[in-house]
Short mmCIF file of C-alpha atoms and ligand atoms in Angstrom, two decimals:
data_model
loop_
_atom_site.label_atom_id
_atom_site.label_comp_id
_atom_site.label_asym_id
_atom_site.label_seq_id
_atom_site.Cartn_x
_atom_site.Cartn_y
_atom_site.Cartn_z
CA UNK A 1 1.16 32.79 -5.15
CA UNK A 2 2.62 29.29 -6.31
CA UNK A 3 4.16 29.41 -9.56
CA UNK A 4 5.42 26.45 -12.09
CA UNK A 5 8.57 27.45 -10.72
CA UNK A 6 8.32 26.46 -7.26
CA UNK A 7 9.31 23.65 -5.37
CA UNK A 8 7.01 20.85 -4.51
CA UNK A 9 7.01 17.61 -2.21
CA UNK A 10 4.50 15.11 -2.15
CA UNK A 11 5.13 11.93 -0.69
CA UNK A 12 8.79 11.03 -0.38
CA UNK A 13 9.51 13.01 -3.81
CA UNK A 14 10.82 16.41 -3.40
CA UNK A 15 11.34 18.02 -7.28
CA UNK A 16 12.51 22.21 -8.08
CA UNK A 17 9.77 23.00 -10.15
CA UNK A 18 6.38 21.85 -11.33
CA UNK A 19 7.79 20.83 -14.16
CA UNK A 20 7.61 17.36 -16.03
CA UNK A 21 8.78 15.74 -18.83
CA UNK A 22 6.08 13.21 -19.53
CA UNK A 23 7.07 9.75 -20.95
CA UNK A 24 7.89 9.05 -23.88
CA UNK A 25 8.63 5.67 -26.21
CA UNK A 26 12.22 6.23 -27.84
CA UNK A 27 12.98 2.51 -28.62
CA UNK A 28 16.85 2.94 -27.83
CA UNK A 29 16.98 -0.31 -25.37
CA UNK A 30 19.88 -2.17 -26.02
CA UNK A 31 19.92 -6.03 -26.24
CA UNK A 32 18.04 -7.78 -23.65
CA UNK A 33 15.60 -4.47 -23.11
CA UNK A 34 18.56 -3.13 -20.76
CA UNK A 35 19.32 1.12 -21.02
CA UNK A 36 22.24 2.14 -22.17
CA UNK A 37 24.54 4.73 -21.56
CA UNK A 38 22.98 6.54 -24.37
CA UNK A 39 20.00 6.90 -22.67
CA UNK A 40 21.61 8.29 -19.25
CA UNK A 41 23.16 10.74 -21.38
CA UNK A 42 19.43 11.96 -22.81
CA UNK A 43 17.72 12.19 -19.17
CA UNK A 44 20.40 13.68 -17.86
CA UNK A 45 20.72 16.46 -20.25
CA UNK A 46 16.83 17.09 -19.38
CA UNK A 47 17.09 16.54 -15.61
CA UNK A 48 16.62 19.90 -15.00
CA UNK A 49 12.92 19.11 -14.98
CA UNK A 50 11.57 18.81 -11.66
CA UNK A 51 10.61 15.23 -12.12
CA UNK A 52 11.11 12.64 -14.76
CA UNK A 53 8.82 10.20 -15.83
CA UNK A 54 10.66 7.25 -17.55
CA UNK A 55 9.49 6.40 -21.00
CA UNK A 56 7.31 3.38 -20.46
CA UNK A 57 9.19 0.35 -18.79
CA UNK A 58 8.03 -3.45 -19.58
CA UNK A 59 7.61 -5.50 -16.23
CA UNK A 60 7.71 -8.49 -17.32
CA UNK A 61 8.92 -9.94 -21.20
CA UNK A 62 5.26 -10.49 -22.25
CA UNK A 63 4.34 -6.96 -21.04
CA UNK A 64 6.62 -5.14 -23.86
CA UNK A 65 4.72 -4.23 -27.10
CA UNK A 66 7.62 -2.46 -28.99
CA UNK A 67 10.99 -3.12 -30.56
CA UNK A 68 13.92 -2.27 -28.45
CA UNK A 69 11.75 -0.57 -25.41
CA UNK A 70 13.46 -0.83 -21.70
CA UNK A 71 12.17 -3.62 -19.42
CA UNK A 72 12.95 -3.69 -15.41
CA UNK A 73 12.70 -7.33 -14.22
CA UNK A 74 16.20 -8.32 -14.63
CA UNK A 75 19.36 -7.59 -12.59
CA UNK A 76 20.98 -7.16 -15.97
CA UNK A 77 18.34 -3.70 -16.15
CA UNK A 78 18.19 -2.61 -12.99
CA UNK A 79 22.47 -1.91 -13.66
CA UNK A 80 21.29 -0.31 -16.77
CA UNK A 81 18.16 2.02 -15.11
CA UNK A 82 20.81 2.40 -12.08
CA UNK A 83 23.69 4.33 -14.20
CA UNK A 84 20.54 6.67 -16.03
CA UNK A 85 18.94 7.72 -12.05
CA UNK A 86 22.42 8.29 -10.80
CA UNK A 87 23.05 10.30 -13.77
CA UNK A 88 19.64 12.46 -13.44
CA UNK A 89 20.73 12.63 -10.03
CA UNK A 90 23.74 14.39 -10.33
CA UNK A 91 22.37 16.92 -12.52
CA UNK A 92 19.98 17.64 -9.59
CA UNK A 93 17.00 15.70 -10.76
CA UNK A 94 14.07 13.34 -9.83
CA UNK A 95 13.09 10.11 -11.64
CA UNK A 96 10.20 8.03 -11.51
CA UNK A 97 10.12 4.66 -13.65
CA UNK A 98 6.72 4.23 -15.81
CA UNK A 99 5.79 0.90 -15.11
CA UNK A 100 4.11 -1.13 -17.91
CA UNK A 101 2.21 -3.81 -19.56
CA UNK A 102 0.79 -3.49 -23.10
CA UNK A 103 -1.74 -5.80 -23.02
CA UNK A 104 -2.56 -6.58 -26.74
CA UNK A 105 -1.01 -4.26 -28.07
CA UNK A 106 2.12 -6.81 -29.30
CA UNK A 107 3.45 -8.71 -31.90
CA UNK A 108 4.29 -12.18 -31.61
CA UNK A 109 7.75 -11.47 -32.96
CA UNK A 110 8.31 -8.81 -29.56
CA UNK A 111 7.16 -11.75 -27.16
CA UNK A 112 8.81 -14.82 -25.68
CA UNK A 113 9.12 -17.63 -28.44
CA UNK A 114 5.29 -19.03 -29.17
CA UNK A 115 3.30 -16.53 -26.87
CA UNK A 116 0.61 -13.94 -27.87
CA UNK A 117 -0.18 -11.01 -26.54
CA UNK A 118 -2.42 -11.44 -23.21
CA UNK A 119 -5.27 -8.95 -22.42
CA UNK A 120 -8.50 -9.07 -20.82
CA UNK A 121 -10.37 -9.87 -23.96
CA UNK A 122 -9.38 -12.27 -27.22
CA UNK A 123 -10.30 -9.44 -29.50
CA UNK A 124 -7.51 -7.51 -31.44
CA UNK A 125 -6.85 -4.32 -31.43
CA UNK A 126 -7.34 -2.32 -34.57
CA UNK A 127 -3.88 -0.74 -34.68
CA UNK A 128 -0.25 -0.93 -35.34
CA UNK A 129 2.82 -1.70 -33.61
CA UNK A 130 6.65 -1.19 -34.31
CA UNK A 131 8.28 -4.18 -34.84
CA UNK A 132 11.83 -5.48 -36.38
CA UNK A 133 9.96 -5.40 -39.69
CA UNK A 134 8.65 -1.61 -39.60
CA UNK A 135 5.05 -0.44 -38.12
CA UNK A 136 2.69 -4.10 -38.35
CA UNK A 137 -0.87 -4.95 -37.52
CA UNK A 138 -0.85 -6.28 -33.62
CA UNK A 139 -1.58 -9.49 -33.46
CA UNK A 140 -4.46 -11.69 -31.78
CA UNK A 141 -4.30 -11.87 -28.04
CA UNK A 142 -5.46 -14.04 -25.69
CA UNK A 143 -7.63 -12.88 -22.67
CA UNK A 144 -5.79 -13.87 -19.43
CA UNK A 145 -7.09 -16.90 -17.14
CA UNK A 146 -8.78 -16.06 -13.67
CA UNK A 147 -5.87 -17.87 -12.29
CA UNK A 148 -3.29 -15.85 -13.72
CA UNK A 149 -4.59 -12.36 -12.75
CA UNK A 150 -2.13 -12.84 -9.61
CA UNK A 151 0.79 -13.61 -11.68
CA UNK A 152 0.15 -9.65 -13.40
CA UNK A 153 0.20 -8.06 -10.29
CA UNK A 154 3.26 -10.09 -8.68
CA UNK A 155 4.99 -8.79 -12.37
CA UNK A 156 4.10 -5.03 -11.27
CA UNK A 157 5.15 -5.57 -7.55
CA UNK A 158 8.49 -7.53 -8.79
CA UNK A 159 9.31 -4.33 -11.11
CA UNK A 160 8.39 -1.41 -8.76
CA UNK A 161 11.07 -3.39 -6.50
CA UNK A 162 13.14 -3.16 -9.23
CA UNK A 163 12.80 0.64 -9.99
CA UNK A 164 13.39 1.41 -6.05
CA UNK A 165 16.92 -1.22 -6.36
CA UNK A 166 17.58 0.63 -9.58
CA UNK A 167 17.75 4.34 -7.93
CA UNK A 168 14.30 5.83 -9.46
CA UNK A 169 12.12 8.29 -6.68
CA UNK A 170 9.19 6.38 -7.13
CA UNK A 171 7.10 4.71 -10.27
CA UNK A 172 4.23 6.03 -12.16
CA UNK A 173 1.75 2.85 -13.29
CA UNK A 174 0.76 3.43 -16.92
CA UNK A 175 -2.68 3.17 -16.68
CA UNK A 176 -3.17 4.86 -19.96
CA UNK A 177 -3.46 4.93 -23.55
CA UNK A 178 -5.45 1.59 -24.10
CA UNK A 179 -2.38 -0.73 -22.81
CA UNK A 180 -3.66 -3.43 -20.30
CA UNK A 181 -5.41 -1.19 -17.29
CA UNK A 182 -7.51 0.25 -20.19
CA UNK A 183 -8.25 -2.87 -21.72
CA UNK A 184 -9.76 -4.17 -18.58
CA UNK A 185 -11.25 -0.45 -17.52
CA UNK A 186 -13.49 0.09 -20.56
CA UNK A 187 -16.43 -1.90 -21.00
CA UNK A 188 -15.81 -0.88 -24.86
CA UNK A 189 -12.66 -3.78 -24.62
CA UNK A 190 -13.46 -5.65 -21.46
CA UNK A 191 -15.58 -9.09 -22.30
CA UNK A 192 -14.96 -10.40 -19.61
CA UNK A 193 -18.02 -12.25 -17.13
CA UNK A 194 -15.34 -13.26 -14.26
CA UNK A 195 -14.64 -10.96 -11.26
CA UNK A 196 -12.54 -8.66 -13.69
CA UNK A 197 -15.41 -7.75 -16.12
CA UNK A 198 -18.67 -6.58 -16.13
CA UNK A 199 -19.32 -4.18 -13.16
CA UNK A 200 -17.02 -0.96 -12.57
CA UNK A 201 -15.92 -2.69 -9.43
CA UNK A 202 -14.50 -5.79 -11.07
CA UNK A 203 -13.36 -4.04 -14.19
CA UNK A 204 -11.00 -1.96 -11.59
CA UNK A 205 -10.08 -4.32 -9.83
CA UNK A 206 -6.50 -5.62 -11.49
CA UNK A 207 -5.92 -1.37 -10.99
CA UNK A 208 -6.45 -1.46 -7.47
CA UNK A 209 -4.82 -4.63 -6.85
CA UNK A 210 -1.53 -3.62 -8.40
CA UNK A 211 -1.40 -0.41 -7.10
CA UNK A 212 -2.00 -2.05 -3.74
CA UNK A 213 0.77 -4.56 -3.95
CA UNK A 214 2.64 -1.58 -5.23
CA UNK A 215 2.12 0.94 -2.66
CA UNK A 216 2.75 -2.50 0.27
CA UNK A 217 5.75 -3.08 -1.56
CA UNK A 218 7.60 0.67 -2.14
CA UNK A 219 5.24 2.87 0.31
CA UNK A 220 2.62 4.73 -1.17
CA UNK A 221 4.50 8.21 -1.10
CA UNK A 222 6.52 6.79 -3.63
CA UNK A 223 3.62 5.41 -6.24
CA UNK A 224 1.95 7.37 -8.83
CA UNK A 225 -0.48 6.28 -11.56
CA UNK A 226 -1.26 7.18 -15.20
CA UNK A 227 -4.50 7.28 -16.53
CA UNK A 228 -6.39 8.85 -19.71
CA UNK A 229 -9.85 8.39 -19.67
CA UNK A 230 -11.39 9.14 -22.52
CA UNK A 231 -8.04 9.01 -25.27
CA UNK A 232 -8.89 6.89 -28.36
CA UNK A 233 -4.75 5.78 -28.27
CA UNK A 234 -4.82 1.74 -28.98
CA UNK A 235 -7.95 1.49 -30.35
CA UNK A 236 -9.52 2.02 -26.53
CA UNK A 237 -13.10 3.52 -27.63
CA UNK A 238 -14.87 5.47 -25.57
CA UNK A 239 -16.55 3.93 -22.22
CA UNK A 240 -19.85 3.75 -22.14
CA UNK A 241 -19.48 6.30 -19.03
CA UNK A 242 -16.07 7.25 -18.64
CA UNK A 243 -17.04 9.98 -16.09
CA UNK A 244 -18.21 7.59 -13.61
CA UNK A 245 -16.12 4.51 -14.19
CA UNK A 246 -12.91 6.92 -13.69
CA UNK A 247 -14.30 8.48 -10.55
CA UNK A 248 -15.32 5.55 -9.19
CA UNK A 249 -11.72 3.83 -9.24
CA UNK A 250 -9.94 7.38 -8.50
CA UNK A 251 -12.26 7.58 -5.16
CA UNK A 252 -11.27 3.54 -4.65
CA UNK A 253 -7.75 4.91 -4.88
CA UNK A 254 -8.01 7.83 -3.14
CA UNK A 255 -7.60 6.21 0.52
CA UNK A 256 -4.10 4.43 -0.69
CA UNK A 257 -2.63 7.76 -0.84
CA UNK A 258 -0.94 7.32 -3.49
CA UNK A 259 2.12 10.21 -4.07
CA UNK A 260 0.43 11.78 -7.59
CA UNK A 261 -2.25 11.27 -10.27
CA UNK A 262 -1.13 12.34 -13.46
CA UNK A 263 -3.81 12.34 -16.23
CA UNK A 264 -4.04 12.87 -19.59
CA UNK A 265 -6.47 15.33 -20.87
CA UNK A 266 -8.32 14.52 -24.38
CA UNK A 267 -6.29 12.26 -27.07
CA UNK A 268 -3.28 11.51 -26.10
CA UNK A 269 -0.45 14.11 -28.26
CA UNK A 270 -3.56 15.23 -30.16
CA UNK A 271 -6.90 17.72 -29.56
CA UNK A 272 -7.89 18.28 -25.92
CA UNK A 273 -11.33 18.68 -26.32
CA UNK A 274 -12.04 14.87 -28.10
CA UNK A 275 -14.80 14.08 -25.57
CA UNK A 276 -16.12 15.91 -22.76
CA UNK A 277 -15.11 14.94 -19.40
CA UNK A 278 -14.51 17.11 -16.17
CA UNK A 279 -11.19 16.47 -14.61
CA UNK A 280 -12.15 18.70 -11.64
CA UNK A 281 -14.75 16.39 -10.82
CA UNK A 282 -11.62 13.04 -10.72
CA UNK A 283 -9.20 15.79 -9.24
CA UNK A 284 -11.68 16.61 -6.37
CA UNK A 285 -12.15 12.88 -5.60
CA UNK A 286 -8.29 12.39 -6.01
CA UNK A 287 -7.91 15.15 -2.99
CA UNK A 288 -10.40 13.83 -1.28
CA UNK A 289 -8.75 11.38 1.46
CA UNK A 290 -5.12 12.23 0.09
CA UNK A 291 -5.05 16.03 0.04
CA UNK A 292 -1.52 16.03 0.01
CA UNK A 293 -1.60 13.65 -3.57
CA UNK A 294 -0.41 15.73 -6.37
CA UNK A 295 -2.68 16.64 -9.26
CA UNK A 296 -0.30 16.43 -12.97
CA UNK A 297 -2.03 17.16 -15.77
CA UNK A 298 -0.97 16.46 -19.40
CA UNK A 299 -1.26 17.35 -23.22
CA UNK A 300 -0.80 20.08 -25.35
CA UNK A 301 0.11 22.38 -22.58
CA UNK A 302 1.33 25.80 -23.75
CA UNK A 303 3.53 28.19 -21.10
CA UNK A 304 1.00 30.07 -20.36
CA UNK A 305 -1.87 27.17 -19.79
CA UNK A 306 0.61 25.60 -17.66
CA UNK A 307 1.65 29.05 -15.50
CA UNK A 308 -1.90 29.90 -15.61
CA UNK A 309 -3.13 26.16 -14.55
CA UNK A 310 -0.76 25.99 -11.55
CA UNK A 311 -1.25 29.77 -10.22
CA UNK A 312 -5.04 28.99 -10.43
CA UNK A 313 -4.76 25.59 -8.14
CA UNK A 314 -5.82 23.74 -10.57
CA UNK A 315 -3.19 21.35 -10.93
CA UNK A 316 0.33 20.87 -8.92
CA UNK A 317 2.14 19.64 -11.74
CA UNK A 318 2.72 20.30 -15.56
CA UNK A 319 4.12 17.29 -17.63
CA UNK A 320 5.21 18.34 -21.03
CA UNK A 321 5.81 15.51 -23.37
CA UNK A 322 7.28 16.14 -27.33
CA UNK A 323 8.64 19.66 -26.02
CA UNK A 324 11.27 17.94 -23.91
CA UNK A 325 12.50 16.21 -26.67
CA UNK A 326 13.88 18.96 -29.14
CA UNK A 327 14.69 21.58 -26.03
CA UNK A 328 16.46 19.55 -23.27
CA UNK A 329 16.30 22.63 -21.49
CA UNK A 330 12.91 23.30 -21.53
CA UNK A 331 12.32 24.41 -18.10
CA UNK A 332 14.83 27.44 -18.86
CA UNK A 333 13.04 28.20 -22.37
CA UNK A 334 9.83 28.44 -20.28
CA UNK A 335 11.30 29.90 -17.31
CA UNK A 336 12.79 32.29 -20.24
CA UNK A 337 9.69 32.34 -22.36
CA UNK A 338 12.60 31.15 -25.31
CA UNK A 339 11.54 30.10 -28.76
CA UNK A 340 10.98 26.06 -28.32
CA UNK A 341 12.99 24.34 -31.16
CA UNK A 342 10.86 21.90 -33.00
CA UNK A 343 11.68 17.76 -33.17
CA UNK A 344 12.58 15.85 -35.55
CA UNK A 345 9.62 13.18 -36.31
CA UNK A 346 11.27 10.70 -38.28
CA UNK A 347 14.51 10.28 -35.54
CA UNK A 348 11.81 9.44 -32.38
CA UNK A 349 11.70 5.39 -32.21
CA UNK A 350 15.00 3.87 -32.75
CA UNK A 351 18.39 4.96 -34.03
CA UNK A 352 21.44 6.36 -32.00
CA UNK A 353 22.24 9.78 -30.79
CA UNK A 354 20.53 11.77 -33.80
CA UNK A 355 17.35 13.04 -33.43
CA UNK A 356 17.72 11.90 -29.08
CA UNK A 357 21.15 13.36 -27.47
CA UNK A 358 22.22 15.94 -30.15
CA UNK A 359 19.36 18.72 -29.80
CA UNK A 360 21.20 22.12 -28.32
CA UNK A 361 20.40 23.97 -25.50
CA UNK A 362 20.15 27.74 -25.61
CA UNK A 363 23.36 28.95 -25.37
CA UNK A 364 24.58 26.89 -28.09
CA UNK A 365 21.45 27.02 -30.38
CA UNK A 366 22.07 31.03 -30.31
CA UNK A 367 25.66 30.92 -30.80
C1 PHB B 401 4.05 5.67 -28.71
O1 PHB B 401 5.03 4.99 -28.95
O2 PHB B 401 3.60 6.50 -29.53
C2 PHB B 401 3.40 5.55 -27.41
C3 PHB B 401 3.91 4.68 -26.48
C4 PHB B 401 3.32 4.59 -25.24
C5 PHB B 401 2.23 5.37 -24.94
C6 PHB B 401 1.71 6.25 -25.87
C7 PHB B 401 2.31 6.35 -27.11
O3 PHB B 401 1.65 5.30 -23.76
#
């Protein structure tokens, strides 16, 4: 029987266990969005996960949506992303780099001197961002020309290069949480009446265009994708059928055989159960055509959900997200069935080593 201890390979990434740590936004970038040493020192004290997802990574300077989050466009980064992977790699770990574009969800002041946000829609967002100034409003975006559609997927193609110059195992597209695949996905934010709006085809299509160029660019056993269809994160409502817009561009995807799916179940860091939708149904059209794809699922996993999830079949992978941040060693603690140590909410975005490098692992925590 296959436990959420075992090793796994799918693709051209081999990881220990089935064990994830999920992204997660830490806004610790130094200047010009490049990691620092810092952050090497965080992943690699939790690289005894069996894969790494990179907290989300801006490809391009009017894809970032938060102060002081990592980009991976420029040389200048890929030095910085290249001392974190060799870092996770000597502690016997595998990283992938979450690749991503916010869409609206910006502030003027994060963005290249006298641009707005760009999304598939002019309407705002209802929600906040964190910005020099605190948490503000997002501001008014512009929905992207026809013509510039190309330009977005060259960005992603440009930055999963990037990731594979940089040492990561593969990328992970964030196709989640109402950032810019969402905002063209759901007919609740999509306007548009070009070939990216309307039908589920066209509202897909940026998706399966990037993660085309992607997958011609790195090899598809070294691409993964993010998606969350039916979170409320970002002011993405609901999808007028989420169920069938989701397995529609899952069984589009399907045939690029892409290395994993990894999908967010309910409201993103909140309750599972926020809208029904049946993730066996998108898992069995993931399988279908890539049966070798791995199945991660995500959010508000508990051990034994996650031993019981994996020894069922049900899912390959476990990512655990705000439980890697306070217990660095989480895959022992589970392993262990250890206490988990909680986080400190007020140290997550921004700030040094408190609240990011200094949590213990067991020994010391029980000495
Ligand atoms: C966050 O900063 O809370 C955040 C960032 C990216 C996500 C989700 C949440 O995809």
């Amino acid at each position: 029987m296959t436990t959420l201890f075992d090793p796994l390979r799918f693709g051209e990434i081999s990881v220990a266990n089935r064990i994830v740590m999920a992204p997660l936004t830490r806004d610790r970038a130094g200047p010009n969005q490049v990691p620092t040493p810092l952050m090497a020192t965080y992943y690699e004290q939790r690289a005894s996960a069996g894969l790494i997802v990179s907290e989300g990574t801006q490809v391009s300077p009017d894809g970032q949506g938060y102060l002081d989050t990592p980009g991976i466009y420029s040389a200048e980064q890929v030095a910085g992303w290249r001392r974190v992977t060799d870092a996770v790699h000597a502690a016997g770990g595998k990283m992938v780099a979450q690749l991503w574009h916010v869409g609206r969800i910006s502030h003027v002041s994060l963005l290249p001197l006298g641009q707005v946000p760009v999304s598939s829609t002019a309407r705002a967002a209802k929600t906040k961002t964190f910005t020099k100034a605190g948490f503000e409003a997002v501001s008014e975006p512009r929905a992207l020309r026809l013509d510039e559609i190309a330009g977005v997927v060259a960005k992603f193609r440009h930055a999963a290069r990037c990731a594979i110059d940089a040492g990561f195992d593969g990328v992970e597209v964030h196709g989640a949480n109402g950032y810019l695949f969402e905002q063209f996905l759901r007919d609740s934010v999509n306007d548009r009446t070009d070939a990216y709006g309307g039908s589920f085809e066209n509202r897909s299509r940026l998706l399966l265009e990037v993660i085309q160029a992607i997958t011609s660019e790195i090899g598809h056993g070294r691409t993964g994708l993010r998606l969350s269809p039916v979170t409320p994160a970002n002011d993405a409502a609901q999808d007028s059928n989420a169920q069938a817009l989701f397995e529609y561009a899952v069984e589009q995807l399907a045939p690029m055989r892409m290395a994993f799916l990894h999908v967010v179940e309910g409201s993103t860091g909140g309750p599972r159960d926020i809208a029904p939708f049946d993730y066996a149904a998108l898992r069995s059209r993931f399988k279908q055509g890539n049966e070798h794809g791995a199945w991660m699922v995500n959010n508000g996993y508990t051990r034994q959900m996650a031993l019981n999830v994996v020894a069922s079949g049900q899912a390959d992978l476990v990512a655990f997200g705000k439980s890697f941040i306070g217990n660095p060693d989480l895959v022992r603690r589970l392993r262990e069935d250890a206490p988990l140590a909680p986080l400190n909410q007020k140290l997550l975005y921004g700030g040094g080593a408190e609240g990011y490098t200094d949590y213990p692992a067991l020994e010391t925590a029980a000495a």
